[in-house]
Coordinates of C-alpha atoms and ligand atoms in Angstrom, one line a residue:
X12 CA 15.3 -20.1 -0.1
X13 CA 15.5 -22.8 -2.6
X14 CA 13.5 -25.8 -2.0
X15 CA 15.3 -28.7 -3.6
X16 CA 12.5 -31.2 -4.3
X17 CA 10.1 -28.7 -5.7
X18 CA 11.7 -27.4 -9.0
X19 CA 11.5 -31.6 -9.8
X20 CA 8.2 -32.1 -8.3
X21 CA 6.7 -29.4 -10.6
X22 CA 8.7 -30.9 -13.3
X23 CA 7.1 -33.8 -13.2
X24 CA 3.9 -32.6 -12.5
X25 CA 3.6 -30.3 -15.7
X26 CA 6.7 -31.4 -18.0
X27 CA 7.9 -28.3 -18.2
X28 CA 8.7 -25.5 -15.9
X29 CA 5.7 -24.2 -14.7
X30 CA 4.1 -20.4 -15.5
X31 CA 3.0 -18.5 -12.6
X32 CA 0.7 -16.0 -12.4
X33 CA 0.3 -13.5 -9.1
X34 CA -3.0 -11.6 -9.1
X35 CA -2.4 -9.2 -6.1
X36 CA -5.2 -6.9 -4.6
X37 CA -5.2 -4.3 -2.1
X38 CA -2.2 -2.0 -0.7
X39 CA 1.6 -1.3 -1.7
X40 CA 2.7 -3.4 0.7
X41 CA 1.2 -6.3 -0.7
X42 CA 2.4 -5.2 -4.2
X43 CA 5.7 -5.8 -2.6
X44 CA 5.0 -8.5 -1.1
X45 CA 4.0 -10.3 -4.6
X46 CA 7.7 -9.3 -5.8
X47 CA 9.0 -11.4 -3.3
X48 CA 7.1 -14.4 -3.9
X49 CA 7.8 -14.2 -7.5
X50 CA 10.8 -13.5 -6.3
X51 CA 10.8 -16.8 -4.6
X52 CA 9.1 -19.0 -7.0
X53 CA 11.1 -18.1 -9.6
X54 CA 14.2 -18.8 -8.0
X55 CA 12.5 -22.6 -7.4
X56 CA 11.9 -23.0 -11.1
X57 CA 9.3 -20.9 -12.2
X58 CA 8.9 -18.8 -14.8
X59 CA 6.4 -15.9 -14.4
X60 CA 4.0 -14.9 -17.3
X61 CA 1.2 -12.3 -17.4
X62 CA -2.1 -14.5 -18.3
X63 CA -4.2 -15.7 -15.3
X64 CA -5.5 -18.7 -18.1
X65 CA -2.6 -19.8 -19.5
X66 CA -1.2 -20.3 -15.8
X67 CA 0.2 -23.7 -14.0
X68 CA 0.0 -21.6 -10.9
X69 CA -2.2 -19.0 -9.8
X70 CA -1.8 -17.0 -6.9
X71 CA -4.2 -14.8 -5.3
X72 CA -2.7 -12.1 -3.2
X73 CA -5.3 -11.0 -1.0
X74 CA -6.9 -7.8 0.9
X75 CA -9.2 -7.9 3.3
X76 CA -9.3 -4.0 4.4
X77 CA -12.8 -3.7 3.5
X78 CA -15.8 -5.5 2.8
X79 CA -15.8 -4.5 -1.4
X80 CA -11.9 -6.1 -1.6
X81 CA -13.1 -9.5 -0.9
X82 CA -15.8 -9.8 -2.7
X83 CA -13.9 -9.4 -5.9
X84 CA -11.5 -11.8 -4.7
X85 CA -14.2 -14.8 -4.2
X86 CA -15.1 -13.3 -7.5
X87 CA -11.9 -14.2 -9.1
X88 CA -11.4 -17.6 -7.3
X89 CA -14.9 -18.5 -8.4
X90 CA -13.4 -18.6 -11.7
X91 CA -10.6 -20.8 -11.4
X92 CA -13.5 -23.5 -10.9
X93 CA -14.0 -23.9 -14.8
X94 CA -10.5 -23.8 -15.2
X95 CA -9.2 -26.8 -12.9
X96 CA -12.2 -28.4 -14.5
X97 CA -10.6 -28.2 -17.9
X98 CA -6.6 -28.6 -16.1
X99 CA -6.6 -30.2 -13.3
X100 CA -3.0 -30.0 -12.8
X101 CA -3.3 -26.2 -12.2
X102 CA -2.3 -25.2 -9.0
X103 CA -4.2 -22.6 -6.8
X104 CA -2.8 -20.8 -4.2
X105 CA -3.6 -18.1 -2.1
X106 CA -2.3 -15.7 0.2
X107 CA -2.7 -12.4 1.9
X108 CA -4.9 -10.6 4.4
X109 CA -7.9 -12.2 3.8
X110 CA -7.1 -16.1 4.2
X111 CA -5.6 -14.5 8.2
X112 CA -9.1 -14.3 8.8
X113 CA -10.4 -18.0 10.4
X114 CA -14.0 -17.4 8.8
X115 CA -13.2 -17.3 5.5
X116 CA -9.9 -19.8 5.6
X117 CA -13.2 -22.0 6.8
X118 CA -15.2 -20.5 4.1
X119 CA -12.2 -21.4 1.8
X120 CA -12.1 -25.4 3.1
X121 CA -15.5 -26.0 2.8
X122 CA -16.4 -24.0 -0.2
X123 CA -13.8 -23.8 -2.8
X124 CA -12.2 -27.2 -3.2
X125 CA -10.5 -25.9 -6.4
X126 CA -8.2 -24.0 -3.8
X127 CA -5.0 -26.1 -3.4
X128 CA -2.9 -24.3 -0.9
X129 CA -3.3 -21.3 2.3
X130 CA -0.2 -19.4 3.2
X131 CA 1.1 -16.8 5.3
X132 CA 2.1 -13.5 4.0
X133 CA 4.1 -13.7 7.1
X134 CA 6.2 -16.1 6.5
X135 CA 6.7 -16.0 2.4
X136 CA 9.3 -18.1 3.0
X137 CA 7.4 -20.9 3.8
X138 CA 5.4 -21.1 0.6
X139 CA 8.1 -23.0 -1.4
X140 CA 7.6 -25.8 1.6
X141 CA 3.8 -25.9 1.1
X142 CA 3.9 -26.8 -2.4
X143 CA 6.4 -29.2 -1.9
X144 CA 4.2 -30.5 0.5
X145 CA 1.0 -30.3 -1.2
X146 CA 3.0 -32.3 -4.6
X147 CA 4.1 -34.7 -1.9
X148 CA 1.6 -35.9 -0.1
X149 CA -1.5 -34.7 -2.5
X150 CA -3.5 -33.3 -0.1
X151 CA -4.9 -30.0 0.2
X152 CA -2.8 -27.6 2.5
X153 CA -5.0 -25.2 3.7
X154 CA -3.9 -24.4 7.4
X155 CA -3.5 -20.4 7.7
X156 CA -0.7 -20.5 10.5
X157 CA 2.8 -20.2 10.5
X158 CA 5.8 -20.8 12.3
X159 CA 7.1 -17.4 13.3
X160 CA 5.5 -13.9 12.3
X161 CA 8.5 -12.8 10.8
X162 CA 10.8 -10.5 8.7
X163 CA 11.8 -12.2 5.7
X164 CA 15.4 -10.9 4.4
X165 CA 17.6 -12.4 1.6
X166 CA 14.2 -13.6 -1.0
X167 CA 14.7 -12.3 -3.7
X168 CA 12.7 -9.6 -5.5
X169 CA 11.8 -9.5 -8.7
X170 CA 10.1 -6.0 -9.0
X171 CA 7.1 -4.6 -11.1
X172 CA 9.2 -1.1 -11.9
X173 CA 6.4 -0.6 -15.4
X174 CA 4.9 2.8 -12.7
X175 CA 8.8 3.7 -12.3
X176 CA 8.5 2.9 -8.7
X177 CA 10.0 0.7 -6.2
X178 CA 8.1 -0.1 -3.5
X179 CA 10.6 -1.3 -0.4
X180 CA 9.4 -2.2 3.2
X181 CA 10.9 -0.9 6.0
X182 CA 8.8 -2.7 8.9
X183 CA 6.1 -5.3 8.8
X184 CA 2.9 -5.6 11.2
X185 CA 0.9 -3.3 12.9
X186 CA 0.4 -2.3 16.7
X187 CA -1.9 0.5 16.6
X188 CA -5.4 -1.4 17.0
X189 CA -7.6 1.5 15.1
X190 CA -10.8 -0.1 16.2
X191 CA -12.1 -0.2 12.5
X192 CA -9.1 -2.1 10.9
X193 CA -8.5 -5.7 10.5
X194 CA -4.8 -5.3 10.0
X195 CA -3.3 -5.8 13.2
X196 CA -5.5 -8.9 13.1
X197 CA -4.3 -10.5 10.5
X198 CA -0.6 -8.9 10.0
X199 CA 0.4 -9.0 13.6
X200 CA 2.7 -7.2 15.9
X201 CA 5.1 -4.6 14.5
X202 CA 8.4 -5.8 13.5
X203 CA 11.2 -3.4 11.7
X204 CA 13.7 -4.5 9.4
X205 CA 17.3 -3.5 10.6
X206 CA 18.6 -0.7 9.2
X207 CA 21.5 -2.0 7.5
X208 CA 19.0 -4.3 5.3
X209 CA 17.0 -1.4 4.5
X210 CA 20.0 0.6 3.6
X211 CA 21.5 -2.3 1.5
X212 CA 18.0 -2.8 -0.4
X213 CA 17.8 1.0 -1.3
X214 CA 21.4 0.9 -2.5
X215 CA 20.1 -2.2 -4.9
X216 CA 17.3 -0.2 -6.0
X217 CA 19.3 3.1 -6.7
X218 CA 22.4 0.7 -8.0
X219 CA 19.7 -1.2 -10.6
X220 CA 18.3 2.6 -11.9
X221 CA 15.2 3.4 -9.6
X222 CA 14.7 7.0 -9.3
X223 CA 11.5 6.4 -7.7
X224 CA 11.4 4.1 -4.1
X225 CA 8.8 4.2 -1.4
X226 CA 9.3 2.9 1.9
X227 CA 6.6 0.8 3.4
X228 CA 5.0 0.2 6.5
X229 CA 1.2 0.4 8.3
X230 CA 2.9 3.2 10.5
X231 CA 6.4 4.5 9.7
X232 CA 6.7 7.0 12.4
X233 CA 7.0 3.7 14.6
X234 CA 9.7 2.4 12.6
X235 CA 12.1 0.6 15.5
X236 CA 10.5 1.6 18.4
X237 CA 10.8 -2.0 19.5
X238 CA 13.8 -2.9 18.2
X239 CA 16.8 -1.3 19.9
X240 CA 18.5 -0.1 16.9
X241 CA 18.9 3.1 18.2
X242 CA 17.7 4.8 14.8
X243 CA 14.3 5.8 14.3
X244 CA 12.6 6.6 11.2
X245 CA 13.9 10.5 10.7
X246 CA 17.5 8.9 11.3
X247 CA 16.5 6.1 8.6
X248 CA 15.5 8.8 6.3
X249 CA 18.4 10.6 6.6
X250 CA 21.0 7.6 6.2
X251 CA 18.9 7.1 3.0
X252 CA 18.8 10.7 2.0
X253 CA 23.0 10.3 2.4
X254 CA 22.8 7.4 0.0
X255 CA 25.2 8.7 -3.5
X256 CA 22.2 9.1 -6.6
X257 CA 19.6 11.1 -8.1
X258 CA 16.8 9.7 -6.4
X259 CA 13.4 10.9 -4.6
X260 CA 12.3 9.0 -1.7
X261 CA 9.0 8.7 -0.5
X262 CA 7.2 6.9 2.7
X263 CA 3.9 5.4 3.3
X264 CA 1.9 5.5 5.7
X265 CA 2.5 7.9 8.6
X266 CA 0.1 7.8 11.6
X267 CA -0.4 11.2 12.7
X268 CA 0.3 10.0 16.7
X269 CA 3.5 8.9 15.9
X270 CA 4.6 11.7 13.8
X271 CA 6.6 14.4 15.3
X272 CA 8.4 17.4 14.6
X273 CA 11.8 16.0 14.1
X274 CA 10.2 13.7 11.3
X275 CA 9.2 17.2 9.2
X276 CA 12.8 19.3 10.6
X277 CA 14.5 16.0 8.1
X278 CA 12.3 16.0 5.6
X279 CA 13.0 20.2 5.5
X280 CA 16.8 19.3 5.6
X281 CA 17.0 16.6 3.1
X282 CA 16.7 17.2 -0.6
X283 CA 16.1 13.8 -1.8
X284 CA 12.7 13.3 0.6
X285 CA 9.6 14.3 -1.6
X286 CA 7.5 17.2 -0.7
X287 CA 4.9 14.7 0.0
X288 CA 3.2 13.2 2.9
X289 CA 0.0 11.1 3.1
X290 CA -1.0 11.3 7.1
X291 CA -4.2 9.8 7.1
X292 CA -6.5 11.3 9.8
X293 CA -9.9 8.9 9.1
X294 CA -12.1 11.4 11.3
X295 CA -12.3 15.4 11.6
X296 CA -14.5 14.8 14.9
X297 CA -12.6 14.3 18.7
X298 CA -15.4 12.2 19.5
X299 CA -15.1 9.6 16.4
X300 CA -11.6 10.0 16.6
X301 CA -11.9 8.5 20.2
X302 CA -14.3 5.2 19.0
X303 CA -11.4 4.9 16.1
X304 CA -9.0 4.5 18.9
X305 CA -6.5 7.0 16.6
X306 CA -4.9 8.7 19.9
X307 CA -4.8 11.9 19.0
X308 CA -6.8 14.8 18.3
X309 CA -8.2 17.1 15.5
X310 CA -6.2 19.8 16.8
X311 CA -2.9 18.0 17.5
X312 CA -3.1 16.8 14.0
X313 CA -3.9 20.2 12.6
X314 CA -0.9 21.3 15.2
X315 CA 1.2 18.6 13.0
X316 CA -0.1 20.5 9.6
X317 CA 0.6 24.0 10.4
X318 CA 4.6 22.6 11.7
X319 CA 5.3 20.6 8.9
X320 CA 4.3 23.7 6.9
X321 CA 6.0 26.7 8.6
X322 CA 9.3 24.5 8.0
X323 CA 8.5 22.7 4.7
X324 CA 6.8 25.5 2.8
X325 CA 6.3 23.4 -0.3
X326 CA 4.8 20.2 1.3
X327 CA 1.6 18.7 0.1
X328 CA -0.2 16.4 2.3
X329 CA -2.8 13.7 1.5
X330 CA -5.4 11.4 3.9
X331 CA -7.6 9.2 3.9
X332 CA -11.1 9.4 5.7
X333 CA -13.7 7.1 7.0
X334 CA -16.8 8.0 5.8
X335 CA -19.6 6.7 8.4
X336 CA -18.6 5.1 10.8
X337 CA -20.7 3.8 13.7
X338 CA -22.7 6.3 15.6
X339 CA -21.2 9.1 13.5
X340 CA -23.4 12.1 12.8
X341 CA -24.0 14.9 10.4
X342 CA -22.3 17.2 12.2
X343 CA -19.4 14.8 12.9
X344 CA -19.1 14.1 9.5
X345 CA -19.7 17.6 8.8
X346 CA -16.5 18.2 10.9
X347 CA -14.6 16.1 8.4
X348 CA -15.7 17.8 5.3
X349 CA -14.3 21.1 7.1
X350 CA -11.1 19.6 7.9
X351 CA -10.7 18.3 4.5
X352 CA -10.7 22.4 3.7
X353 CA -8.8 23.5 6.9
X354 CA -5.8 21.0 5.9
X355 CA -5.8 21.5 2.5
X356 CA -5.5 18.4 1.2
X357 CA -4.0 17.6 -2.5
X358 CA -6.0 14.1 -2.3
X359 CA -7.8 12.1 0.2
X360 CA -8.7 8.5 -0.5
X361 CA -12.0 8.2 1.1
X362 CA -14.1 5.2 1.8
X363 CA -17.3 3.8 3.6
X364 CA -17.0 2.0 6.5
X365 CA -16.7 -1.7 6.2
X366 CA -18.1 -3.9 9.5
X367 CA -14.6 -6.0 9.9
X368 CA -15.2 -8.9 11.9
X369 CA -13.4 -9.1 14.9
X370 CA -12.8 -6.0 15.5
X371 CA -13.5 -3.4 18.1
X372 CA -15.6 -1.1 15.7
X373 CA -18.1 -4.0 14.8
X374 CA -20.0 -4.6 17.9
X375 CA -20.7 -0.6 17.9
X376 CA -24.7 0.8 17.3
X377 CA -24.0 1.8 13.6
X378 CA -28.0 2.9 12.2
X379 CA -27.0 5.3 9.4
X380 CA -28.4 3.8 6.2
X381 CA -25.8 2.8 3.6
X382 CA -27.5 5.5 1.1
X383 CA -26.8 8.1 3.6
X384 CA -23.5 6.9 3.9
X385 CA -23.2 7.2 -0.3
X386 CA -24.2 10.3 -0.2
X387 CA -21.9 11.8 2.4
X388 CA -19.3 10.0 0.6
X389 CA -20.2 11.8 -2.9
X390 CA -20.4 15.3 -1.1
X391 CA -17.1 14.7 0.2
X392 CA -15.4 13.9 -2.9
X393 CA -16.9 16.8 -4.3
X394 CA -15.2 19.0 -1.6
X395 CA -11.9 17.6 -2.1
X396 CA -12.5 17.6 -5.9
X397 CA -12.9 22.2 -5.2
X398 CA -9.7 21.9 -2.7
X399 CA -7.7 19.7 -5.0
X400 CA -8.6 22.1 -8.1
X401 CA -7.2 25.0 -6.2
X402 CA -3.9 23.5 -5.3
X403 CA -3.6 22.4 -9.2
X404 CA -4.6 25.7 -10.3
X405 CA -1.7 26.9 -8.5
X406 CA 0.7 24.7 -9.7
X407 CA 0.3 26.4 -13.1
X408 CA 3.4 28.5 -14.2
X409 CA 5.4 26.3 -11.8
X410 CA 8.3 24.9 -12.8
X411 CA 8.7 20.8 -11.6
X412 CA 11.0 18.4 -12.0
X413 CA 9.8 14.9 -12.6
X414 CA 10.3 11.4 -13.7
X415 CA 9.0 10.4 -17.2
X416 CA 6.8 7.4 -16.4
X417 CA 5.6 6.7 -19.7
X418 CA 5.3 8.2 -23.4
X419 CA 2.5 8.8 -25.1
X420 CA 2.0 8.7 -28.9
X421 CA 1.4 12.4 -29.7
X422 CA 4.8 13.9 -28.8
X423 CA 4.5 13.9 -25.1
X424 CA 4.8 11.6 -21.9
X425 CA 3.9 11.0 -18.9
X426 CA 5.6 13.1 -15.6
X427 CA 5.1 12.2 -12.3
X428 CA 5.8 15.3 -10.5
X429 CA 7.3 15.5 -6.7
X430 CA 4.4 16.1 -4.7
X431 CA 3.2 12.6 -6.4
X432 CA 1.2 14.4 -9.2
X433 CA 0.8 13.3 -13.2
X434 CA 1.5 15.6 -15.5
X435 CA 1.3 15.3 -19.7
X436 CA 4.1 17.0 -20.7
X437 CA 5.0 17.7 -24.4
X438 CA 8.4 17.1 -25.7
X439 CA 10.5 14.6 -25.3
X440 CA 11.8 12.6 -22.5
X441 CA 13.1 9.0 -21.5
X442 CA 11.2 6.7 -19.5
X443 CA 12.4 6.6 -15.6
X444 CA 14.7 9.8 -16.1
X445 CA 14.5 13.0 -14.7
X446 CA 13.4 15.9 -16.1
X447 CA 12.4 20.0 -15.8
X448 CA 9.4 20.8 -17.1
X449 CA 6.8 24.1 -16.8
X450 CA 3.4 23.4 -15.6
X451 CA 1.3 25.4 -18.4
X452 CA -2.7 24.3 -17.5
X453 CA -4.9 22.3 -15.8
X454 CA -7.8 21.2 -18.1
X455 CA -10.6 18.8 -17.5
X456 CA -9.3 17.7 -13.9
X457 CA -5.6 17.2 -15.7
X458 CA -2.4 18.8 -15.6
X459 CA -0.4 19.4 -18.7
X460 CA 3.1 21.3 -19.3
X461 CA 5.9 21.4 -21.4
X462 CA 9.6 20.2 -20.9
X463 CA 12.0 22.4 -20.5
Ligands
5AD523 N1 -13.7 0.4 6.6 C1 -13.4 1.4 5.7 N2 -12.1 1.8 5.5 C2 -11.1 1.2 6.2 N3 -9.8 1.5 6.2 C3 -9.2 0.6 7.0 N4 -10.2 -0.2 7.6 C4 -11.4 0.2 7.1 C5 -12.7 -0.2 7.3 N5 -13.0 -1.2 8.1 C6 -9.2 2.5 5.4 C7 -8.5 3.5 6.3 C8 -7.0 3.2 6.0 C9 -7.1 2.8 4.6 C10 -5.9 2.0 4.2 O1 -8.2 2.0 4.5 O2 -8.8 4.8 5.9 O3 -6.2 4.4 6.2
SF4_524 FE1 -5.1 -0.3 10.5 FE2 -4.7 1.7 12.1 FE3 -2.8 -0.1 11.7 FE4 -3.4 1.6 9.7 S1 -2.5 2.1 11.7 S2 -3.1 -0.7 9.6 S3 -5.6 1.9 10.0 S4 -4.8 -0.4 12.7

């Protein structure tokens, strides 16, 4: 992993070793992805600091799930023009989903000279090379490819644990083609980590204190269905679940065609697996489910609900939803809003559709107006906002346990409850421990209790 001309070329090029700085947008997985090129950097000679001006190297970790993401990222590079003005020794790099896209790595040639250097999430390995490159010859490296989609194993990760949580990816890539989403586009075809790496990275994370670890992927319920490992993702979950420590462990994100009962019969039989699970569904109509390409319908995933409940009786799920997508209609979107109320959802993280070029979904008829779209948006929220107020009403008496994520300065803290929710909790705790508290009210949208 170490390149052996770079930490000297950036020696030379800043007289001292350089800071970095990684601005990362977007999902989990490319929070974790940002640990391991820190990671990476650092073990080539950098030294990481929190302040995007006083950087020698930025690096811009992009998203390009929707529309909204990268605008703020051209945003953000805009602004590195007035800094290389001032240092031009600054390097600028960026990475991500967004620079997959040929359009805007174009857009990125022509239009932002102040951008130094392209690279592929893909391949984080190969980012130590560019640089070396780009100090070497001078030149602008800016080609988007790499050598081999890959799984990166042995970088080393320097994680961001200030939420208490580690994030730890269990398989990269994504096969499923949901005819709105750029990801498999840009991430490419599903690869899984073997299970002996994943098992040796959660033992690091339990080993170094983590109470709190997430396994990523774009579809879990997939995890080595290509591979011949002969364990699938219940069997990973339960090799975990064995693992000696006081842990929770939690998963993101399922896809409701690959989930199946056996996944809920281990979460039921293991202990350590939180009472969580976000299953996104996009679409409450069969017919936009269809155009979405999700392969399965609103009653096999309301079939999936009403399982996972009869044998998990404490299970909370989340989603998230597409709000107007092409050719969708009231009533189809009306369907949504009652599925939202029929699944009983603790949270859904909903969004507007975003035309994603190259994809299936953008040469569709789509001739909703974007303020129709707004306002079936806010009417949703407002319907999950009644559902989620229920649940939390509920909750009240409960007793929870937790891990303190943060104190406050009035005699309480901050607990992050198992089904993923905050709670202020007075009384005293330390930060990424465990502990039993009593849910006493829900006030102003917030839940508060008392430790016990
Ligand atoms: N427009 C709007 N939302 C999208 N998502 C993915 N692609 C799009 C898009 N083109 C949402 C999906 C997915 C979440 C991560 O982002 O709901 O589950
Ligand atoms: Fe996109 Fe669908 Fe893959 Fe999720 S499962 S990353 S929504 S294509």
């Amino acid at each position: 992993m170490k390149n052996t001309n770079l930490s000297t070329q950036l020696k030379e090029r800043f007289g001292h070793e350089p800071n970095l700085f990684i601005r990362t947008y977007g999902c989990q997985q490319n929070v974790a992805d940002s640990e391991r090129i820190r990671g990476l950097l650092e073990s080539n000679g950098c030294v990481y600091c929190e302040d995007a001006d006083s950087a020698d190297i930025v690096i811009f970790n992009t998203c390009a799930v929707r529309g909204h993401a990268e605008d703020r990222v051209f945003g953000n590079i805009g602004a590195m023009k007035a800094v290389k003005a001032a240092r031009p020794e600054v390097i600028v790099i960026m990475g991500g989903c967004m620079v997959q896209q040929p359009h805007i790595a174009q857009n990125i040639k022509m239009s932002y000279p102040y951008v130094d250097i392209i690279f592929n999430t893909n391949n984080i390995s190969e980012l130590p090379g560019r640089i070396s490159e780009f100090l070497g010859k001078g030149k602008r490296v800016l080609d988007p490819a790499c050598s081999e989609y890959t799984v990166n194993e042995g970088i080393p990760v320097v994680r961001d644990l200030e939420r208490c949580r580690a994030y730890l990816p269990i398989m990269y890539g994504c096969d499923n083609f949901c005819s709105y989403c750029v990801v498999p586009l840009v991430r490419g075809r599903e690869r899984s980590r073997r299970p002996e790496d994943v098992v040796k990275e959660f033992r690091e994370c339990v080993e170094a204190g983590c109470k709190d670890i997430m396994l990523l992927g774009q579809n879990v319920n997939s995890y080595g269905n290509k591979s011949g490992f002969g364990v699938d993702f219940p069997d990973l979950l339960r090799m975990l679940n064995d693992v000696d420590g006081d842990f929770v462990i939690r998963f993101m994100t399922s896809h409701p065609k690959n989930a199946s009962k056996k996944l809920f019969d281990t979460i039921a039989e293991c202990g350590k697996i939180s009472r969580h699970i976000h299953l996104p569904v996009q679409s409450g109509s069969d017919r936009i489910l269809k155009l979405m390409n999700r392969n399965y319908t609103r009653e096999q995933y309301m079939e999936l609900i009403r399982y996972a409940r009869s044998v998990i009786p404490d299970v909370y799920f989340t989603s998230d939803i597409i709000v107007g997508f092409p050719g969708e209609t009231e009533d189809e979107y009306l369907q949504t809003c009652s599925l939202i109320e029929e699944a009983n959802y603790y949270a859904t993280f909903s969004f507007i559709y975003s035309k994603r070029e190259g994809t299936p979904a953008a040469s569709m008829p789509d001739d909703t107006p974007h303020s129709v779209k707004a306002q079936r948006l806010n009417a949703l929220n407002e319907i999950q906002r009644k559902v989620t107020e229920k649940l939390e009403l509920g909750l009240v008496g409960t007793r929870q346990r937790g891990i303190c994520t943060g104190i406050l300065n009035d005699g309480s803290f901050e607990c992050r409850i198992n089904n993923n929710a905050e709670v202020t909790v007075t009384g005293s705790a330390e930060v990424n421990s465990f502990c039993d508290i009593t849910i006493t009210d829900y006030i102003n949208r917030r839940l508060y209790g008392k430790a016990e």
